Amino acid sequence: MTENTQQSNHSAPELPTQYTPADVEGPLYERWVERGYFEADEKSDKPPYTVAIPPPNVTGSLHLGHAFEHTLIDALTRRKRMQGHETLWQPGMDHAGIATQNVVERELAKEGVSRHDLGREAFVERVWQWKNESGGQISGQMRRLGDGVAWSRERFTMDEGLSKAVQTIFKRLYDDELIYRAERIINWCPRCLTAISDIEVEYQDDDGELVSIRYGEGENSIVVATTRAETMLGDTAVAVHPEDERYAHLVGTEIELPLTGRRIPVVADEHVDPEFGTGAVKVTPAHDPNDFEIGRRHDLPNLAVLDERGVITAHGPFQGLDRFEARSAIVGALRAEGRIVAEKRPYTHSVGHCSRCKTTIEPRLSMQWWVKVGPLAQAAGDAVRDGKVKIHPKEMESRYFGWVDNLHDWCISRQLWWGHRIPVWYGPNGEVVCVGPDDEAPTGEGWTQDTDVLDTWFSSGLWPFSTLGWPEQTPSVGKFYPNSVLVTGYDILFFWVARMMMFGLYAMDGTPPFHTIALHGMVRDQFGKKMSKSFGNAVNPLDWMDAYGSDAVRFTLARGANPGVDVPIGEDWVQGSRNFANKIWNATRFALMNGATVEGDLPPAEQLSATDRWILSRLNSVVAEVDAYYDDYQFAKLSDTLFHFAWDEVFDWYVELSKTTFMAGGPAAEVSRRVLGEVLDVTLRLLHPIVPFVTETLWTTLTGGESVVIADWPTDSGFRDAAAEREIETVQQVVTEVRRFRSDQGLQPGQKVPARLELSGTALAPHEAAMRSLLRLQPAGEGFSATASLPVAGATVALDLSGAIDVEAERKRLTKDLGAAEKEKEQATAKLGNEAFLAKAPEKVVDKIRGRLEAAEADIVRITAQLAALPTA
């Protein structure tokens, strides 16, 4: 924006000529924290607004997904704080059991030491040391982003208070018989050496082999197919469907299990699909969840043949082999005996992998602790069905119900050392005692505590109330529970959200943990591809913050945030947001230099020009729109609304239309300076939750206020002026059309041409000086001869282009363009008139050709008008 307007006599606050985020952001954030703007007071009589941060792993660092989610939460909480709510954005981190233990074990390996060398107590001390020295770097990165969290309330899931909450809820669930210990098939990671839950298993299509094996001999033989030949050593039956006549004579008999010397029964079970494969399946109860259930129904033994590392334990030639080595060896041995009926490789099938280390999961029979989720999940589903909790967007409800209505019991024990140890003691005579936080643990010879720890999601499921001091009925629990909204990705709807719903309703007397679940999508690259280091498209948001400023990153993320939809983002878009921040800076600086002020009341409407009434009318409409979008979690729409209002209407139209008023001086200029100050004040406050740093600097400079963080959120005054809006829309229409004509004629933007404006009988007359300034039109002096005349919106703009363009060259260029447009129209028309083409072509292709025809017709109209407007010889 140029600054060629004369200075007013008003003393203008100083702003640097350029906005440099690195000079502003760090000091501003520390000032906010020092002044306690983000802290929350449970004694306040203001209405509460609470959001708990989805606790990042202590091992983590800020990635674009964090930056995206934190931007949305920060925008919500900053707005509510400005609206007068006692606002708590609760910070904290998760101890991340497996992930953290893996990190520390890798550090120990560099020293040639294992956790077993240290022992449990020393290893846990080492993890705490790592956490205190290296963990939690994300906190500093959150400050870089501008997160307005209550740092004095920061929590960690292994803190003393949160550990007490974990022990309390475990004891209550245990006493209510909702926690139990049982031997079941679990997902086992041979790399992490622990059980993991269903939701921590990632399935992908792997190339394996499908081998068909003949069990038994002659007429008493059965062929079964398997992708895991190594588990046949643990088979304890073959199952067929009860109504499958092919095997009816074998049901109740025994057949030989190859390679083992054992004989196993043939059982009839309705689980078997007679149409799939041979209609017969091998049954390995210790290594398959479906087989385990068949085994329970038929009282089959559970024979484990793989140890915790996936190594064969069964006696014989395969003992000591890794599961994958054993697979090849066993198939080879079966082939040598003539037992292989068919082999298919590669055979692509879905295989589960550990979500943390990507190791192939091994189903394994194991004694574990479980949560009986039936009644808890029922309550979690009913809370949404009954409207106590709303899921946004609503179409995500079906995914939620599909999960909670079909939950299996939750395996909560993990064979780790880092985490909340299960509070159960075993006595020398088989006693089992669950110990609450206020109970004394049993002592004496032979008493030992369970060695397992709890699943990380067990403690994070308590997050909305454990962070507030529960199980104590603290003032914070009374003030800030339940949370107002949970903002999180749809990808952890099952991991975390369902756990919090179950525990919140159970522990807090039927009160759900939050009123609304606002689900957002995943951040992807500009081509819609998932971001990953392996794909080479992962982005460190700190790099973009360093290059373009935190506000630019935040605005880009918010502008892409449609509810429940993935968010593509590219560096070009961040550059565009940086340009927007610069535009806000430069426009405000220009306004301040020309006397924009917030001092005194706004003049009454009768003292305002149409331009002033227009921008104030539009301002109030935008306030109402932004409020509605916030209440509907439509971050993309509210960001886009603010972008276009600020850039297009305030900076590109109102400021430009007001320049001539400022230059003329007098009472009208004083009024417009006050209106401009008002518009900037409100616009900066509206923008602040999304772009806090640049708006803080500009707003405090403009208003002299302490901080926009604690300023009042704008409200819609109700002022509307439809007549003024129509009037300025007409001005915009004329200016836009003449600018387009100038561009079409090849005139440079700053090139001045003589013109006569015939505005009588229209509402445009008061705006002639501004229109001439915007259009670079000189007065029509002596000897003026119009070579082009543009009728627009009831007015006529006559221009003398005789000395401005090479008429013949321009006519030649336009004639060539007209010929090309007519040819394009002819070709498109011919294709659309071809019935055979229309019958075969895909709808997308036909629509594209229709679009080409419409564009060609519009070009013909435009170019014809340009030719007609050219000066005659």
PDB file of C-alpha atoms in Angstrom, residues 29-160:
ATOM      1  CA  TYR A  29       4.174 -14.362  24.698  1.00  0.00           C
ATOM      2  CA  GLU A  30       6.337 -14.040  27.800  1.00  0.00           C
ATOM      3  CA  ARG A  31       4.538 -10.804  28.691  1.00  0.00           C
ATOM      4  CA  TRP A  32       1.174 -12.552  28.409  1.00  0.00           C
ATOM      5  CA  VAL A  33       2.341 -15.367  30.685  1.00  0.00           C
ATOM      6  CA  GLU A  34       3.951 -13.023  33.230  1.00  0.00           C
ATOM      7  CA  ARG A  35       0.725 -11.026  33.487  1.00  0.00           C
ATOM      8  CA  GLY A  36      -1.276 -14.197  34.087  1.00  0.00           C
ATOM      9  CA  TYR A  37      -3.710 -13.675  31.227  1.00  0.00           C
ATOM     10  CA  PHE A  38      -4.056 -17.425  30.613  1.00  0.00           C
ATOM     11  CA  GLU A  39      -4.573 -18.492  34.218  1.00  0.00           C
ATOM     12  CA  ALA A  40      -7.996 -19.546  35.457  1.00  0.00           C
ATOM     13  CA  ASP A  41      -9.547 -18.756  38.841  1.00  0.00           C
ATOM     14  CA  GLU A  42     -11.983 -21.318  40.252  1.00  0.00           C
ATOM     15  CA  LYS A  43     -13.282 -18.643  42.665  1.00  0.00           C
ATOM     16  CA  SER A  44     -14.409 -16.384  39.835  1.00  0.00           C
ATOM     17  CA  ASP A  45     -18.120 -15.792  39.321  1.00  0.00           C
ATOM     18  CA  LYS A  46     -17.636 -15.641  35.548  1.00  0.00           C
ATOM     19  CA  PRO A  47     -19.183 -18.508  33.574  1.00  0.00           C
ATOM     20  CA  PRO A  48     -16.594 -21.255  33.001  1.00  0.00           C
ATOM     21  CA  TYR A  49     -15.206 -22.363  29.672  1.00  0.00           C
ATOM     22  CA  THR A  50     -12.916 -25.387  29.855  1.00  0.00           C
ATOM     23  CA  VAL A  51     -10.896 -27.236  27.252  1.00  0.00           C
ATOM     24  CA  ALA A  52      -8.346 -29.913  28.122  1.00  0.00           C
ATOM     25  CA  ILE A  53      -5.412 -30.287  25.799  1.00  0.00           C
ATOM     26  CA  PRO A  54      -5.193 -33.708  24.159  1.00  0.00           C
ATOM     27  CA  PRO A  55      -2.027 -34.565  26.108  1.00  0.00           C
ATOM     28  CA  PRO A  56       0.931 -34.974  23.745  1.00  0.00           C
ATOM     29  CA  ASN A  57       3.408 -37.736  24.465  1.00  0.00           C
ATOM     30  CA  VAL A  58       6.332 -36.703  26.614  1.00  0.00           C
ATOM     31  CA  THR A  59       8.546 -38.215  23.899  1.00  0.00           C
ATOM     32  CA  GLY A  60       7.039 -36.019  21.220  1.00  0.00           C
ATOM     33  CA  SER A  61       7.754 -32.759  19.482  1.00  0.00           C
ATOM     34  CA  LEU A  62       5.388 -30.330  17.843  1.00  0.00           C
ATOM     35  CA  HIS A  63       4.280 -31.563  14.434  1.00  0.00           C
ATOM     36  CA  LEU A  64       1.780 -29.995  12.077  1.00  0.00           C
ATOM     37  CA  GLY A  65      -1.053 -32.071  13.556  1.00  0.00           C
ATOM     38  CA  HIS A  66      -0.340 -30.588  16.987  1.00  0.00           C
ATOM     39  CA  ALA A  67      -0.016 -27.090  15.542  1.00  0.00           C
ATOM     40  CA  PHE A  68      -3.347 -27.497  13.760  1.00  0.00           C
ATOM     41  CA  GLU A  69      -5.245 -28.769  16.779  1.00  0.00           C
ATOM     42  CA  HIS A  70      -3.664 -26.255  19.150  1.00  0.00           C
ATOM     43  CA  THR A  71      -4.520 -23.384  16.813  1.00  0.00           C
ATOM     44  CA  LEU A  72      -8.195 -24.322  16.875  1.00  0.00           C
ATOM     45  CA  ILE A  73      -8.313 -24.733  20.656  1.00  0.00           C
ATOM     46  CA  ASP A  74      -6.397 -21.501  21.193  1.00  0.00           C
ATOM     47  CA  ALA A  75      -8.817 -19.629  18.942  1.00  0.00           C
ATOM     48  CA  LEU A  76     -11.814 -20.952  20.885  1.00  0.00           C
ATOM     49  CA  THR A  77     -10.353 -20.166  24.301  1.00  0.00           C
ATOM     50  CA  ARG A  78      -9.038 -16.703  23.363  1.00  0.00           C
ATOM     51  CA  ARG A  79     -12.480 -15.739  22.065  1.00  0.00           C
ATOM     52  CA  LYS A  80     -14.264 -17.049  25.164  1.00  0.00           C
ATOM     53  CA  ARG A  81     -11.802 -15.202  27.405  1.00  0.00           C
ATOM     54  CA  MET A  82     -12.608 -11.981  25.522  1.00  0.00           C
ATOM     55  CA  GLN A  83     -16.319 -12.757  25.903  1.00  0.00           C
ATOM     56  CA  GLY A  84     -15.970 -12.693  29.681  1.00  0.00           C
ATOM     57  CA  HIS A  85     -15.723 -16.393  30.503  1.00  0.00           C
ATOM     58  CA  GLU A  86     -13.402 -17.786  33.162  1.00  0.00           C
ATOM     59  CA  THR A  87     -11.410 -19.710  30.623  1.00  0.00           C
ATOM     60  CA  LEU A  88      -9.221 -22.694  31.357  1.00  0.00           C
ATOM     61  CA  TRP A  89      -7.142 -24.331  28.680  1.00  0.00           C
ATOM     62  CA  GLN A  90      -5.660 -27.207  30.654  1.00  0.00           C
ATOM     63  CA  PRO A  91      -2.111 -28.191  29.587  1.00  0.00           C
ATOM     64  CA  GLY A  92      -0.180 -31.359  30.258  1.00  0.00           C
ATOM     65  CA  MET A  93       1.560 -34.390  28.821  1.00  0.00           C
ATOM     66  CA  ASP A  94       1.092 -38.135  28.695  1.00  0.00           C
ATOM     67  CA  HIS A  95       3.747 -40.520  30.027  1.00  0.00           C
ATOM     68  CA  ALA A  96       3.288 -42.649  26.872  1.00  0.00           C
ATOM     69  CA  GLY A  97       4.238 -46.012  28.403  1.00  0.00           C
ATOM     70  CA  ILE A  98       5.593 -48.093  25.515  1.00  0.00           C
ATOM     71  CA  ALA A  99       6.954 -45.152  23.516  1.00  0.00           C
ATOM     72  CA  THR A 100       8.863 -43.691  26.461  1.00  0.00           C
ATOM     73  CA  GLN A 101      10.205 -47.039  27.638  1.00  0.00           C
ATOM     74  CA  ASN A 102      11.454 -47.726  24.103  1.00  0.00           C
ATOM     75  CA  VAL A 103      13.253 -44.359  23.964  1.00  0.00           C
ATOM     76  CA  VAL A 104      15.062 -44.928  27.246  1.00  0.00           C
ATOM     77  CA  GLU A 105      15.910 -48.532  26.385  1.00  0.00           C
ATOM     78  CA  ARG A 106      17.532 -47.322  23.153  1.00  0.00           C
ATOM     79  CA  GLU A 107      19.575 -44.834  25.175  1.00  0.00           C
ATOM     80  CA  LEU A 108      20.659 -47.622  27.509  1.00  0.00           C
ATOM     81  CA  ALA A 109      21.601 -49.837  24.571  1.00  0.00           C
ATOM     82  CA  LYS A 110      24.101 -47.199  23.461  1.00  0.00           C
ATOM     83  CA  GLU A 111      25.771 -47.728  26.833  1.00  0.00           C
ATOM     84  CA  GLY A 112      25.678 -51.507  26.445  1.00  0.00           C
ATOM     85  CA  VAL A 113      23.128 -51.862  29.227  1.00  0.00           C
ATOM     86  CA  SER A 114      19.588 -53.298  29.301  1.00  0.00           C
ATOM     87  CA  ARG A 115      16.761 -52.457  31.668  1.00  0.00           C
ATOM     88  CA  HIS A 116      17.149 -55.910  33.179  1.00  0.00           C
ATOM     89  CA  ASP A 117      20.744 -55.056  34.058  1.00  0.00           C
ATOM     90  CA  LEU A 118      19.481 -52.053  36.016  1.00  0.00           C
ATOM     91  CA  GLY A 119      16.460 -53.663  37.619  1.00  0.00           C
ATOM     92  CA  ARG A 120      12.965 -52.233  37.771  1.00  0.00           C
ATOM     93  CA  GLU A 121      13.449 -49.514  40.372  1.00  0.00           C
ATOM     94  CA  ALA A 122      16.653 -48.136  38.871  1.00  0.00           C
ATOM     95  CA  PHE A 123      15.190 -48.275  35.370  1.00  0.00           C
ATOM     96  CA  VAL A 124      12.118 -46.261  36.406  1.00  0.00           C
ATOM     97  CA  GLU A 125      14.430 -43.712  38.053  1.00  0.00           C
ATOM     98  CA  ARG A 126      16.320 -43.506  34.770  1.00  0.00           C
ATOM     99  CA  VAL A 127      13.087 -42.834  32.866  1.00  0.00           C
ATOM    100  CA  TRP A 128      12.188 -40.027  35.281  1.00  0.00           C
ATOM    101  CA  GLN A 129      15.663 -38.583  34.765  1.00  0.00           C
ATOM    102  CA  TRP A 130      15.196 -38.682  31.000  1.00  0.00           C
ATOM    103  CA  LYS A 131      11.751 -37.090  31.327  1.00  0.00           C
ATOM    104  CA  ASN A 132      13.101 -34.217  33.425  1.00  0.00           C
ATOM    105  CA  GLU A 133      16.095 -33.571  31.182  1.00  0.00           C
ATOM    106  CA  SER A 134      14.939 -34.355  27.659  1.00  0.00           C
ATOM    107  CA  GLY A 135      11.222 -34.981  27.670  1.00  0.00           C
ATOM    108  CA  GLY A 136       8.582 -32.392  27.109  1.00  0.00           C
ATOM    109  CA  GLN A 137      10.331 -30.234  24.533  1.00  0.00           C
ATOM    110  CA  ILE A 138       6.865 -29.725  23.148  1.00  0.00           C
ATOM    111  CA  SER A 139       6.138 -27.212  25.937  1.00  0.00           C
ATOM    112  CA  GLY A 140       8.618 -24.728  24.489  1.00  0.00           C
ATOM    113  CA  GLN A 141       7.222 -25.288  21.025  1.00  0.00           C
ATOM    114  CA  MET A 142       3.699 -24.607  22.290  1.00  0.00           C
ATOM    115  CA  ARG A 143       4.939 -21.213  23.462  1.00  0.00           C
ATOM    116  CA  ARG A 144       6.303 -20.548  20.003  1.00  0.00           C
ATOM    117  CA  LEU A 145       2.869 -21.244  18.547  1.00  0.00           C
ATOM    118  CA  GLY A 146       1.196 -18.912  21.054  1.00  0.00           C
ATOM    119  CA  ASP A 147      -0.828 -21.464  23.042  1.00  0.00           C
ATOM    120  CA  GLY A 148      -2.761 -19.607  25.755  1.00  0.00           C
ATOM    121  CA  VAL A 149      -2.667 -22.427  28.306  1.00  0.00           C
ATOM    122  CA  ALA A 150      -2.721 -22.105  32.104  1.00  0.00           C
ATOM    123  CA  TRP A 151       0.898 -23.096  32.652  1.00  0.00           C
ATOM    124  CA  SER A 152       0.607 -23.094  36.460  1.00  0.00           C
ATOM    125  CA  ARG A 153      -1.844 -25.986  36.130  1.00  0.00           C
ATOM    126  CA  GLU A 154       0.341 -28.138  33.872  1.00  0.00           C
ATOM    127  CA  ARG A 155      -0.102 -31.838  34.605  1.00  0.00           C
ATOM    128  CA  PHE A 156       1.662 -35.093  33.771  1.00  0.00           C
ATOM    129  CA  THR A 157      -0.126 -38.442  33.822  1.00  0.00           C
ATOM    130  CA  MET A 158       2.461 -39.845  36.242  1.00  0.00           C
ATOM    131  CA  ASP A 159       2.158 -36.929  38.689  1.00  0.00           C
ATOM    132  CA  GLU A 160       1.274 -37.852  42.254  1.00  0.00           C
TER     133      GLU A 160
END
